[in-house]
CSV table of C-alpha atoms in Angstrom, one decimal:
chain,number,residue,atom,x,y,z
A,1,UNK,CA,-22.4,15.6,-0.4
A,2,UNK,CA,-23.8,16.7,-3.8
A,3,UNK,CA,-22.0,20.1,-3.5
A,4,UNK,CA,-18.8,18.2,-2.7
A,5,UNK,CA,-19.2,16.1,-5.8
A,6,UNK,CA,-20.0,19.0,-8.0
A,7,UNK,CA,-17.0,21.0,-6.7
A,8,UNK,CA,-14.5,18.2,-7.5
A,9,UNK,CA,-16.0,17.2,-10.8
A,10,UNK,CA,-15.8,20.9,-12.0
A,11,UNK,CA,-12.3,21.4,-10.5
A,12,UNK,CA,-10.8,18.3,-12.2
A,13,UNK,CA,-12.4,17.5,-15.6
A,14,UNK,CA,-11.4,14.1,-16.9
A,15,UNK,CA,-9.0,15.3,-19.5
A,16,UNK,CA,-5.2,15.0,-19.8
A,17,UNK,CA,-4.8,18.7,-19.5
A,18,UNK,CA,-7.0,18.8,-16.3
A,19,UNK,CA,-5.8,15.6,-14.8
A,20,UNK,CA,-5.8,11.8,-15.2
A,21,UNK,CA,-8.9,10.2,-16.9
A,22,UNK,CA,-11.5,9.1,-14.4
A,23,UNK,CA,-11.9,5.8,-16.4
A,24,UNK,CA,-9.1,3.5,-17.4
A,25,UNK,CA,-7.0,4.9,-20.3
A,26,UNK,CA,-7.9,3.2,-23.6
A,27,UNK,CA,-5.6,0.5,-24.8
A,28,UNK,CA,-3.0,2.4,-26.8
A,29,UNK,CA,-1.5,1.0,-30.0
A,30,UNK,CA,2.2,0.1,-29.2
A,31,UNK,CA,3.1,1.8,-32.5
A,32,UNK,CA,1.4,5.0,-31.4
A,33,UNK,CA,3.3,4.9,-28.0
A,34,UNK,CA,6.6,4.3,-29.8
A,35,UNK,CA,5.9,7.1,-32.3
A,36,UNK,CA,5.2,9.6,-29.5
A,37,UNK,CA,8.2,8.4,-27.5
A,38,UNK,CA,10.4,8.9,-30.6
A,39,UNK,CA,8.9,12.3,-31.1
A,40,UNK,CA,9.8,13.4,-27.6
A,41,UNK,CA,13.3,12.3,-28.1
A,42,UNK,CA,13.4,14.5,-31.2
A,43,UNK,CA,12.0,17.4,-29.2
A,44,UNK,CA,14.7,16.9,-26.6
A,45,UNK,CA,17.4,16.7,-29.3
A,46,UNK,CA,16.1,19.9,-30.8
A,47,UNK,CA,16.5,21.8,-27.5
A,48,UNK,CA,12.8,21.9,-26.4
A,49,UNK,CA,9.4,22.4,-27.8
A,50,UNK,CA,9.8,25.9,-29.2
A,51,UNK,CA,12.9,25.0,-31.1
A,52,UNK,CA,11.4,21.7,-32.4
A,53,UNK,CA,8.2,23.5,-33.5
A,54,UNK,CA,10.2,26.1,-35.4
A,55,UNK,CA,12.4,23.5,-37.0
A,56,UNK,CA,9.3,21.5,-38.2
A,57,UNK,CA,7.7,24.7,-39.5
A,58,UNK,CA,10.8,25.6,-41.4
A,59,UNK,CA,11.1,22.1,-42.9
A,60,UNK,CA,7.5,22.4,-44.1
A,61,UNK,CA,8.1,25.8,-45.6
A,62,UNK,CA,5.6,27.4,-43.2
A,63,UNK,CA,8.0,29.5,-41.0
A,64,UNK,CA,7.4,33.1,-41.8
A,65,UNK,CA,10.4,35.3,-41.4
A,66,UNK,CA,9.9,38.3,-39.2
A,67,UNK,CA,9.3,41.5,-41.1
A,68,UNK,CA,7.6,44.9,-40.7
A,69,UNK,CA,4.1,44.6,-42.3
A,70,UNK,CA,3.8,48.4,-42.5
A,71,UNK,CA,6.6,48.4,-45.0
A,72,UNK,CA,4.8,46.1,-47.4
A,73,UNK,CA,2.4,46.9,-50.2
A,74,UNK,CA,-1.3,46.1,-49.6
A,75,UNK,CA,-1.0,42.9,-51.8
A,76,UNK,CA,2.2,41.8,-50.0
A,77,UNK,CA,0.7,42.6,-46.6
A,78,UNK,CA,-2.3,40.4,-47.4
A,79,UNK,CA,-0.1,37.5,-48.5
A,80,UNK,CA,2.0,38.0,-45.3
A,81,UNK,CA,-1.2,37.7,-43.2
A,82,UNK,CA,-2.3,34.5,-45.0
A,83,UNK,CA,1.1,33.0,-44.4
A,84,UNK,CA,1.1,33.9,-40.7
A,85,UNK,CA,-2.4,32.4,-40.3
A,86,UNK,CA,-1.2,29.1,-42.0
A,87,UNK,CA,1.9,29.2,-39.7
A,88,UNK,CA,-0.3,29.8,-36.6
A,89,UNK,CA,-2.6,26.9,-37.5
A,90,UNK,CA,0.3,24.5,-38.0
A,91,UNK,CA,2.1,25.8,-34.9
A,92,UNK,CA,-1.0,24.9,-32.8
A,93,UNK,CA,-1.1,21.4,-34.4
A,94,UNK,CA,2.6,20.9,-33.7
A,95,UNK,CA,2.2,22.0,-30.1
A,96,UNK,CA,-0.6,19.5,-29.6
A,97,UNK,CA,1.7,16.8,-31.0
A,98,UNK,CA,4.4,17.9,-28.6
A,99,UNK,CA,2.0,17.8,-25.7
A,100,UNK,CA,0.9,14.3,-26.6
A,101,UNK,CA,4.5,13.2,-26.7
A,102,UNK,CA,5.1,14.9,-23.4
A,103,UNK,CA,2.2,13.2,-21.6
A,104,UNK,CA,3.2,9.8,-23.1
A,105,UNK,CA,6.6,10.1,-21.5
A,106,UNK,CA,6.0,12.2,-18.4
A,107,UNK,CA,3.6,11.9,-15.4
A,108,UNK,CA,2.7,15.7,-15.5
A,109,UNK,CA,0.2,15.6,-12.6
A,110,UNK,CA,-1.1,13.3,-9.9
A,111,UNK,CA,-4.1,15.1,-8.5
A,112,UNK,CA,-5.1,17.8,-6.1
A,113,UNK,CA,-2.9,18.0,-3.0
A,114,UNK,CA,-0.1,15.9,-4.5
A,115,UNK,CA,3.2,17.7,-5.2
A,116,UNK,CA,4.7,16.6,-8.5
A,117,UNK,CA,7.5,17.8,-10.7
A,118,UNK,CA,8.8,15.9,-13.7
A,119,UNK,CA,12.3,17.1,-12.9
A,120,UNK,CA,14.3,14.3,-11.3
A,121,UNK,CA,16.8,16.0,-9.1
A,122,UNK,CA,18.1,15.8,-5.5
A,123,UNK,CA,16.6,18.1,-2.9
A,124,UNK,CA,16.9,18.9,0.8
A,125,UNK,CA,14.6,16.1,1.9
A,126,UNK,CA,16.7,13.3,0.3
A,127,UNK,CA,18.7,10.9,2.4
A,128,UNK,CA,22.2,12.3,3.1
A,129,UNK,CA,23.8,9.4,1.2
A,130,UNK,CA,20.8,8.6,-1.0
A,131,UNK,CA,22.6,6.6,-3.7
A,132,UNK,CA,24.7,4.7,-1.2
A,133,UNK,CA,21.6,3.9,0.8
A,134,UNK,CA,19.7,2.7,-2.2
A,135,UNK,CA,22.7,0.6,-3.3
A,136,UNK,CA,23.1,-1.0,0.1
A,137,UNK,CA,19.4,-2.1,0.0
A,138,UNK,CA,19.7,-3.1,-3.6
A,139,UNK,CA,16.9,-0.8,-4.7
A,140,UNK,CA,17.4,-0.6,-8.4
A,141,UNK,CA,14.5,1.6,-9.5
A,142,UNK,CA,15.6,5.2,-9.1
A,143,UNK,CA,13.7,7.0,-11.9
A,144,UNK,CA,10.1,7.2,-13.2
A,145,UNK,CA,11.1,5.6,-16.5
A,146,UNK,CA,12.8,2.7,-14.8
A,147,UNK,CA,9.7,2.2,-12.6
A,148,UNK,CA,7.3,2.1,-15.5
A,149,UNK,CA,9.5,-0.3,-17.5
A,150,UNK,CA,10.0,-2.6,-14.4
A,151,UNK,CA,6.2,-2.7,-13.9
A,152,UNK,CA,5.6,-3.2,-17.6
A,153,UNK,CA,3.4,-0.2,-17.8
A,154,UNK,CA,3.1,2.9,-20.0
A,155,UNK,CA,3.5,6.2,-18.4
A,156,UNK,CA,-0.2,7.1,-18.9
A,157,UNK,CA,-1.2,3.8,-17.2
A,158,UNK,CA,1.2,4.4,-14.3
A,159,UNK,CA,-0.3,7.9,-13.9
A,160,UNK,CA,-3.8,6.4,-13.9
A,161,UNK,CA,-3.0,3.8,-11.3
A,162,UNK,CA,-1.4,6.4,-9.0
A,163,UNK,CA,-3.7,9.4,-9.6
A,164,UNK,CA,-5.6,10.8,-6.6
A,165,UNK,CA,-9.1,12.1,-6.8
A,166,UNK,CA,-11.4,13.2,-4.0
A,167,UNK,CA,-14.4,12.2,-6.2
A,168,UNK,CA,-14.0,9.5,-8.9
A,169,UNK,CA,-16.3,7.6,-11.2
A,170,UNK,CA,-14.2,4.4,-10.9
A,171,UNK,CA,-12.2,2.7,-8.3
A,172,UNK,CA,-9.1,0.4,-8.3
A,173,UNK,CA,-10.4,-1.6,-5.3
A,174,UNK,CA,-13.1,-4.0,-4.4
A,175,UNK,CA,-14.4,-3.3,-0.9
A,176,UNK,CA,-16.4,-5.3,1.6
A,177,UNK,CA,-17.0,-5.4,5.3
A,178,UNK,CA,-16.3,-8.2,7.8
A,179,UNK,CA,-17.3,-8.6,11.4
A,180,UNK,CA,-14.7,-8.0,14.0
A,181,UNK,CA,-14.2,-10.4,17.0
A,182,UNK,CA,-16.8,-8.6,19.0
A,183,UNK,CA,-19.4,-9.7,16.5
A,184,UNK,CA,-20.9,-6.2,16.3
A,185,UNK,CA,-18.4,-3.7,14.8
A,186,UNK,CA,-17.1,-4.2,11.2
A,187,UNK,CA,-13.8,-3.8,9.4
A,188,UNK,CA,-13.5,-2.7,5.8
A,189,UNK,CA,-11.3,-4.8,3.6
A,190,UNK,CA,-10.1,-3.6,0.2
A,191,UNK,CA,-8.6,-5.8,-2.5
A,192,UNK,CA,-6.9,-4.1,-5.4
A,193,UNK,CA,-8.0,-5.0,-8.9
A,194,UNK,CA,-5.9,-6.7,-11.5
A,195,UNK,CA,-3.4,-4.1,-12.8
A,196,UNK,CA,-2.9,-2.4,-9.5
A,197,UNK,CA,-2.5,-5.8,-7.6
A,198,UNK,CA,0.2,-6.9,-10.1
A,199,UNK,CA,2.0,-3.6,-9.6
A,200,UNK,CA,1.8,-3.9,-5.8
A,201,UNK,CA,3.1,-7.4,-5.9
A,202,UNK,CA,6.1,-6.2,-7.9
A,203,UNK,CA,6.7,-3.4,-5.4
A,204,UNK,CA,6.5,-5.9,-2.6
A,205,UNK,CA,9.1,-8.2,-4.0
A,206,UNK,CA,11.5,-5.7,-5.4
A,207,UNK,CA,11.3,-2.8,-2.9
A,208,UNK,CA,9.5,-3.5,0.3
A,209,UNK,CA,10.9,-6.9,1.1
A,210,UNK,CA,14.4,-5.3,1.0
A,211,UNK,CA,13.7,-2.8,3.7
A,212,UNK,CA,14.7,-3.3,7.3
A,213,UNK,CA,12.4,-4.7,10.0
A,214,UNK,CA,12.9,-5.2,13.8
A,215,UNK,CA,13.3,-8.7,15.3
A,216,UNK,CA,10.2,-8.1,17.4
A,217,UNK,CA,8.0,-8.0,14.3
A,218,UNK,CA,6.4,-11.4,13.6
A,219,UNK,CA,3.6,-10.7,11.2
A,220,UNK,CA,3.8,-11.4,7.4
A,221,UNK,CA,7.5,-12.3,7.4
A,222,UNK,CA,9.3,-15.4,6.2
A,223,UNK,CA,10.0,-17.9,9.0
A,224,UNK,CA,7.9,-15.9,11.4
A,225,UNK,CA,4.2,-16.5,12.3
A,226,UNK,CA,1.6,-16.4,15.0
A,227,UNK,CA,3.4,-19.4,16.5
A,228,UNK,CA,6.8,-17.7,16.7
A,229,UNK,CA,5.1,-14.6,18.1
A,230,UNK,CA,3.3,-16.6,20.9
A,231,UNK,CA,6.2,-18.8,21.8
A,232,UNK,CA,8.3,-15.8,22.9
A,233,UNK,CA,5.8,-15.3,25.8
A,234,UNK,CA,5.2,-18.9,26.9
A,235,UNK,CA,5.8,-19.7,30.5
A,236,UNK,CA,5.4,-16.1,31.7
A,237,UNK,CA,3.5,-15.4,35.0
A,238,UNK,CA,2.1,-12.2,33.4
A,239,UNK,CA,1.2,-11.3,29.8
A,240,UNK,CA,0.0,-7.9,28.7
A,241,UNK,CA,-1.7,-7.4,25.3
A,242,UNK,CA,-2.1,-4.0,23.8
A,243,UNK,CA,-3.8,-3.0,20.5
A,244,UNK,CA,-3.1,0.0,18.3
A,245,UNK,CA,-6.3,1.9,17.4
A,246,UNK,CA,-7.0,2.4,13.6
A,247,UNK,CA,-3.6,0.9,12.7
A,248,UNK,CA,-3.8,0.8,8.9
A,249,UNK,CA,-5.7,4.1,8.5
A,250,UNK,CA,-3.2,5.9,10.6
A,251,UNK,CA,-0.4,5.1,8.1
A,252,UNK,CA,-1.1,7.7,5.4
A,253,UNK,CA,0.6,8.0,2.0
A,254,UNK,CA,2.7,10.9,3.3
A,255,UNK,CA,4.2,8.6,6.0
A,256,UNK,CA,4.8,6.0,3.4
A,257,UNK,CA,6.5,8.5,1.1
A,258,UNK,CA,8.7,9.8,4.0
A,259,UNK,CA,9.7,6.2,4.8
A,260,UNK,CA,10.7,5.5,1.2
A,261,UNK,CA,12.7,8.7,1.0
A,262,UNK,CA,14.6,7.8,4.1
A,263,UNK,CA,15.5,4.4,2.5
A,264,UNK,CA,17.2,6.2,-0.4
A,265,UNK,CA,14.5,6.6,-3.0
A,266,UNK,CA,14.2,9.9,-4.9
A,267,UNK,CA,11.2,12.2,-4.6
A,268,UNK,CA,9.4,11.2,-7.7
A,269,UNK,CA,9.7,7.4,-7.3
A,270,UNK,CA,8.8,7.6,-3.6
A,271,UNK,CA,5.7,9.7,-4.5
A,272,UNK,CA,4.5,7.2,-7.1
A,273,UNK,CA,5.2,4.1,-4.9
A,274,UNK,CA,3.4,5.7,-1.9
A,275,UNK,CA,0.3,6.5,-4.1
A,276,UNK,CA,0.3,3.0,-5.6
A,277,UNK,CA,0.3,1.5,-2.1
A,278,UNK,CA,-2.4,3.6,-0.6
A,279,UNK,CA,-6.0,4.8,-1.2
A,280,UNK,CA,-8.6,6.9,0.5
A,281,UNK,CA,-11.5,5.3,2.3
A,282,UNK,CA,-14.5,5.9,0.0
A,283,UNK,CA,-18.3,6.1,0.1
A,284,UNK,CA,-20.3,4.9,-2.8
A,285,UNK,CA,-22.7,7.7,-3.8
A,286,UNK,CA,-25.3,7.7,-6.6
A,287,UNK,CA,-25.3,11.2,-8.2
A,288,UNK,CA,-27.1,12.2,-11.3
A,289,UNK,CA,-27.7,8.6,-12.3
A,290,UNK,CA,-24.0,7.7,-12.0
A,291,UNK,CA,-22.1,6.0,-9.2
A,292,UNK,CA,-19.3,8.1,-7.7
A,293,UNK,CA,-16.7,7.1,-5.1
A,294,UNK,CA,-16.2,9.9,-2.6
A,295,UNK,CA,-13.1,10.1,-0.4
A,296,UNK,CA,-14.1,10.1,3.3
A,297,UNK,CA,-10.6,10.4,4.7
A,298,UNK,CA,-6.9,10.7,3.7
A,299,UNK,CA,-5.1,8.1,1.6
A,300,UNK,CA,-3.7,5.4,3.8
A,301,UNK,CA,-2.8,1.7,3.7
A,302,UNK,CA,-5.8,-0.5,2.6
A,303,UNK,CA,-6.3,-3.7,4.6
A,304,UNK,CA,-6.1,-6.2,1.8
A,305,UNK,CA,-3.4,-4.8,-0.4
A,306,UNK,CA,-0.3,-7.0,-0.8
A,307,UNK,CA,2.0,-4.0,0.1
A,308,UNK,CA,0.3,-3.0,3.3
A,309,UNK,CA,1.8,-5.6,5.8
A,310,UNK,CA,5.4,-5.1,4.7
A,311,UNK,CA,5.0,-1.3,4.9
A,312,UNK,CA,3.6,-1.5,8.4
A,313,UNK,CA,6.6,-3.6,9.5
A,314,UNK,CA,9.2,-1.1,8.2
A,315,UNK,CA,7.2,2.0,9.3
A,316,UNK,CA,7.1,0.4,12.8
A,317,UNK,CA,10.9,-0.1,13.0
A,318,UNK,CA,11.6,2.8,15.3
A,319,UNK,CA,8.4,2.0,17.3
A,320,UNK,CA,9.6,-1.6,17.8
A,321,UNK,CA,13.0,-0.4,18.9
A,322,UNK,CA,11.6,1.9,21.5
A,323,UNK,CA,9.1,-0.6,22.9
A,324,UNK,CA,11.7,-3.3,23.0
A,325,UNK,CA,14.0,-1.0,25.0
A,326,UNK,CA,11.2,-0.1,27.4
A,327,UNK,CA,10.2,-3.8,27.9
A,328,UNK,CA,13.8,-4.8,28.4
A,329,UNK,CA,14.4,-2.1,31.1
A,330,UNK,CA,11.3,-3.4,33.0
A,331,UNK,CA,12.0,-7.1,32.7
A,332,UNK,CA,9.5,-7.8,29.9
A,333,UNK,CA,9.7,-9.4,26.5
A,334,UNK,CA,8.0,-7.7,23.5
A,335,UNK,CA,6.7,-8.8,20.2
A,336,UNK,CA,4.4,-7.2,17.6
A,337,UNK,CA,2.1,-9.0,15.1
A,338,UNK,CA,0.6,-6.2,12.9
A,339,UNK,CA,-1.3,-4.0,15.4
A,340,UNK,CA,-1.2,-6.6,18.3
A,341,UNK,CA,1.5,-5.7,20.8
A,342,UNK,CA,2.4,-8.4,23.4
A,343,UNK,CA,4.5,-8.0,26.6
A,344,UNK,CA,5.4,-10.8,29.0
A,345,UNK,CA,7.2,-10.6,32.3
A,346,UNK,CA,10.1,-13.0,32.7
A,347,UNK,CA,11.7,-12.1,36.1
A,348,UNK,CA,15.3,-13.0,36.6
A,349,UNK,CA,17.3,-13.2,39.9
A,350,UNK,CA,16.1,-10.5,42.3
A,351,UNK,CA,18.8,-7.8,42.6
A,352,UNK,CA,19.3,-5.9,45.9
A,353,UNK,CA,17.2,-2.8,46.0
A,354,UNK,CA,14.8,-3.9,43.1
A,355,UNK,CA,11.2,-4.9,43.4
A,356,UNK,CA,10.2,-8.5,42.7
A,357,UNK,CA,6.9,-7.2,41.2
A,358,UNK,CA,6.5,-6.3,37.5
A,359,UNK,CA,6.3,-2.6,36.7
A,360,UNK,CA,3.0,-2.9,35.0
A,361,UNK,CA,1.9,0.7,35.5
A,362,UNK,CA,5.2,2.1,34.3
A,363,UNK,CA,5.0,-0.2,31.2
A,364,UNK,CA,1.5,0.9,30.2
A,365,UNK,CA,2.4,4.5,30.7
A,366,UNK,CA,5.5,4.2,28.6
A,367,UNK,CA,3.6,2.3,25.9
A,368,UNK,CA,1.0,5.1,25.6
A,369,UNK,CA,3.7,7.8,25.4
A,370,UNK,CA,5.8,6.0,22.8
A,371,UNK,CA,2.8,5.2,20.6
A,372,UNK,CA,1.7,8.8,20.6
A,373,UNK,CA,5.2,10.0,19.8
A,374,UNK,CA,5.3,7.6,16.9
A,375,UNK,CA,2.0,8.7,15.4
A,376,UNK,CA,-0.2,5.9,16.8
A,377,UNK,CA,-2.9,5.7,19.4
A,378,UNK,CA,-3.5,3.1,22.1
A,379,UNK,CA,-6.9,1.3,22.1
A,380,UNK,CA,-7.7,1.1,25.9
A,381,UNK,CA,-10.7,-1.1,25.3
A,382,UNK,CA,-8.4,-3.9,24.0
A,383,UNK,CA,-5.7,-3.8,26.7
A,384,UNK,CA,-5.6,-7.2,28.4
A,385,UNK,CA,-3.6,-8.3,31.5
A,386,UNK,CA,-3.4,-12.1,31.8
A,387,UNK,CA,-1.9,-13.9,34.8
A,388,UNK,CA,-0.7,-17.5,35.1
A,389,UNK,CA,-3.8,-18.6,36.9
A,390,UNK,CA,-6.1,-17.8,34.0
A,391,UNK,CA,-6.0,-18.6,30.3
A,392,UNK,CA,-3.3,-16.7,28.4
A,393,UNK,CA,-3.8,-16.4,24.7
A,394,UNK,CA,-1.5,-14.7,22.2
A,395,UNK,CA,-2.4,-14.3,18.5
A,396,UNK,CA,-5.1,-17.0,18.9
A,397,UNK,CA,-2.8,-19.5,20.6
A,398,UNK,CA,-2.8,-20.6,24.3
A,399,UNK,CA,0.7,-20.2,25.9
A,400,UNK,CA,0.0,-21.6,29.4
A,401,UNK,CA,-0.9,-25.0,28.1
A,402,UNK,CA,-0.8,-28.0,30.4
A,403,UNK,CA,0.5,-30.0,27.5
A,404,UNK,CA,4.3,-30.0,27.7
A,405,UNK,CA,4.8,-31.0,24.0
A,406,UNK,CA,4.1,-27.5,22.8
A,407,UNK,CA,4.9,-24.0,24.1
A,408,UNK,CA,2.0,-22.6,22.3
A,409,UNK,CA,-1.1,-24.6,21.2
A,410,UNK,CA,-4.4,-24.3,19.5
A,411,UNK,CA,-7.2,-23.8,22.0
A,412,UNK,CA,-8.8,-27.1,23.1
A,413,UNK,CA,-12.3,-26.0,22.0
A,414,UNK,CA,-11.0,-25.4,18.5
A,415,UNK,CA,-9.4,-28.9,18.5
A,416,UNK,CA,-12.6,-30.5,19.9
A,417,UNK,CA,-14.8,-28.8,17.2
A,418,UNK,CA,-12.5,-30.0,14.4
A,419,UNK,CA,-12.4,-33.6,15.7
A,420,UNK,CA,-16.2,-33.6,16.1
A,421,UNK,CA,-16.6,-32.3,12.5
A,422,UNK,CA,-14.3,-34.9,11.1
A,423,UNK,CA,-16.0,-37.7,13.1
A,424,UNK,CA,-19.4,-36.7,11.8
A,425,UNK,CA,-18.1,-36.7,8.2
A,426,UNK,CA,-16.5,-40.1,8.7
A,427,UNK,CA,-19.8,-41.4,9.9
A,428,UNK,CA,-21.5,-40.2,6.8
A,429,UNK,CA,-23.3,-37.2,8.4
A,430,UNK,CA,-23.4,-33.9,6.5
A,431,UNK,CA,-21.3,-31.0,7.7
A,432,UNK,CA,-22.7,-27.9,9.3
A,433,UNK,CA,-24.2,-25.2,7.1
A,434,UNK,CA,-21.3,-23.3,5.4
A,435,UNK,CA,-18.7,-25.8,6.5
A,436,UNK,CA,-16.4,-27.2,3.8
A,437,UNK,CA,-13.6,-29.7,3.8
A,438,UNK,CA,-11.3,-26.9,2.7
A,439,UNK,CA,-12.2,-25.0,5.9
A,440,UNK,CA,-11.5,-28.1,8.0
A,441,UNK,CA,-8.2,-28.5,6.2
A,442,UNK,CA,-7.3,-25.0,7.1
A,443,UNK,CA,-8.1,-25.7,10.8
A,444,UNK,CA,-6.0,-28.8,10.7
A,445,UNK,CA,-3.1,-26.9,9.1
A,446,UNK,CA,-3.5,-24.4,12.0
A,447,UNK,CA,-3.0,-27.3,14.4
A,448,UNK,CA,0.0,-28.6,12.5
A,449,UNK,CA,1.8,-25.3,13.0
A,450,UNK,CA,1.9,-25.8,16.7
A,451,UNK,CA,1.8,-29.7,16.9
A,452,UNK,CA,3.0,-31.4,13.8
A,453,UNK,CA,2.1,-34.9,15.0
A,454,UNK,CA,-1.6,-34.0,15.8
A,455,UNK,CA,-1.8,-31.8,12.7
A,456,UNK,CA,-0.5,-34.5,10.4
A,457,UNK,CA,-3.0,-37.1,11.7
A,458,UNK,CA,-5.9,-34.6,11.2
A,459,UNK,CA,-4.8,-33.7,7.7
A,460,UNK,CA,-4.6,-37.4,6.8
A,461,UNK,CA,-8.2,-37.9,7.9
A,462,UNK,CA,-9.3,-35.0,5.8
A,463,UNK,CA,-7.4,-36.3,2.7
A,464,UNK,CA,-9.1,-39.7,3.2
A,465,UNK,CA,-12.5,-37.9,3.3
A,466,UNK,CA,-11.6,-36.0,0.1
A,467,UNK,CA,-10.6,-39.3,-1.6
A,468,UNK,CA,-13.8,-40.9,-0.5
A,469,UNK,CA,-16.0,-38.1,-1.8
A,470,UNK,CA,-14.3,-38.3,-5.2
């Protein structure tokens, strides 16, 4: 591990010439930024850095005309050398100013393993009708400058947020672990810090929410929820649940970039957006008295970033189409909520020569083959086959409820626990350790989603408790 850290720290010193700063760029004076931007405009107008440098030297009386030193007298030759030294000194200073202007207005570099060119031009990997596709989706950001302006960021700050390092001394994310349902294994959640979160929220609203998703997707979409996902499968004699293994980590930044390019975004913008929306899983390592964050895998979608759910829905568009077609051919219905895939059998009239039994084996084989072809893996340990004679639960809701008022309902034990907790509070008893009225309100809102009448009554009881406590 120490050798790895040494290697990357030596390979990428934290300077503009060697890469993006490891720490946040210092707050730059708007006047300085404007000055460097204007300087770059002047450089472009002059025809490039060499022409601008020569023009500046000439204006300052320091540009030495080419001559043959051997034809000069000793005194003249000495004067010529002094003028050349002065010119060389000023030329280096002007080139430094030009570089500062360039890095203030161009990305220049985004880290090891990331292809970047500041030239914004079409290439062979662009969508065949790139501009038409972007216009159809109303994607208005088609250049790096437009993206920086839309995000309200300077180019250096945009570079810092998107820059990739295998070893870094700072991180754009806060990470923590939570227990999974099995109560043993853990899942790492990562929440982006302020500036990156604001940028991701802009990308979500102005880019990702405009991209197409399949009707079978029910997670993280307006007017769709765990309730709409579960209701599709209510009343089925057979429900099959399948889980995708390592769902978010399997969606790497390269897959995100490819998706965005297919939607009509150019190379540079797609690269920046894919880096803003992803990060490598990292280990925190203390090295030479300083904390380092070492990448332990490829950049992928973090669980906890505002952009991750929307990206999964669009990335899974073809997967959803293929699984919907497979399900329909075998008499099943299909929905997906994030990495939870649900299939339910709804037999119609029996046709001559067809089997009245569901093709469960064919369905599971087809699911595995399609997942693999789409770059995902089936998690066999989480495959569940639920028949009508047993409890059928989909995204936390029971769908073979005896209550006819709701096609999908909150489990009875959850409802009993909530009512018991409210009763104890109403009797003046303290709540359980770690239990708050906000948590109970969340449970009541959960009930309200499936049964508004019950949910409303529970919410009113909680509001009465809140008023009494005040």
